[in-house]
């Protein structure tokens, strides 16, 4: 998913001319990276309560 976002496949007009890829500034790339990784890692697992008698059983 990340690779497709950062390196899209080339697209062409019906006449066969290539459509130029969008140009991004470094700050735009950073904001896309932040959004991507924030969404990817935001799926936090709820902590399980483990008591000492369960560990030393």
mmCIF file of C-alpha atoms in Angstrom, residues 2-35:
data_model
loop_
_atom_site.group_PDB
_atom_site.id
_atom_site.type_symbol
_atom_site.label_atom_id
_atom_site.label_comp_id
_atom_site.label_asym_id
_atom_site.label_seq_id
_atom_site.Cartn_x
_atom_site.Cartn_y
_atom_site.Cartn_z
ATOM 1 C CA UNK A 2 2.764 2.434 0.966
ATOM 2 C CA UNK A 3 4.776 1.636 -2.151
ATOM 3 C CA UNK A 4 1.742 2.236 -4.405
ATOM 4 C CA UNK A 5 1.127 5.584 -2.708
ATOM 5 C CA UNK A 6 4.710 6.795 -3.001
ATOM 6 C CA UNK A 7 5.475 5.230 -6.406
ATOM 7 C CA UNK A 8 2.241 5.101 -8.440
ATOM 8 C CA UNK A 9 2.065 3.185 -11.698
ATOM 9 C CA UNK A 10 2.398 5.386 -14.791
ATOM 10 C CA UNK A 11 -0.878 6.403 -16.411
ATOM 11 C CA UNK A 12 -1.526 7.342 -20.007
ATOM 12 C CA UNK A 13 -4.086 9.387 -21.918
ATOM 13 C CA UNK A 14 -6.302 7.597 -24.479
ATOM 14 C CA UNK A 15 -3.912 8.870 -27.179
ATOM 15 C CA UNK A 16 -0.989 7.122 -25.430
ATOM 16 C CA UNK A 17 0.725 10.179 -23.939
ATOM 17 C CA UNK A 18 2.040 9.759 -20.388
ATOM 18 C CA UNK A 19 0.309 11.744 -17.666
ATOM 19 C CA UNK A 20 2.913 13.471 -15.467
ATOM 20 C CA UNK A 21 3.156 12.183 -11.899
ATOM 21 C CA UNK A 22 2.371 14.653 -9.115
ATOM 22 C CA UNK A 23 5.394 16.341 -7.569
ATOM 23 C CA UNK A 24 5.573 16.438 -3.781
ATOM 24 C CA UNK A 25 7.649 18.620 -1.474
ATOM 25 C CA UNK A 26 9.541 17.031 1.423
ATOM 26 C CA UNK A 27 7.051 18.451 3.933
ATOM 27 C CA UNK A 28 4.150 16.910 1.984
ATOM 28 C CA UNK A 29 5.927 13.539 1.924
ATOM 29 C CA UNK A 30 6.575 13.791 5.672
ATOM 30 C CA UNK A 31 2.921 14.529 6.360
ATOM 31 C CA UNK A 32 1.857 11.546 4.217
ATOM 32 C CA UNK A 33 4.377 9.327 6.029
ATOM 33 C CA UNK A 34 3.121 10.512 9.406
ATOM 34 C CA UNK A 35 -0.501 9.837 8.455
#
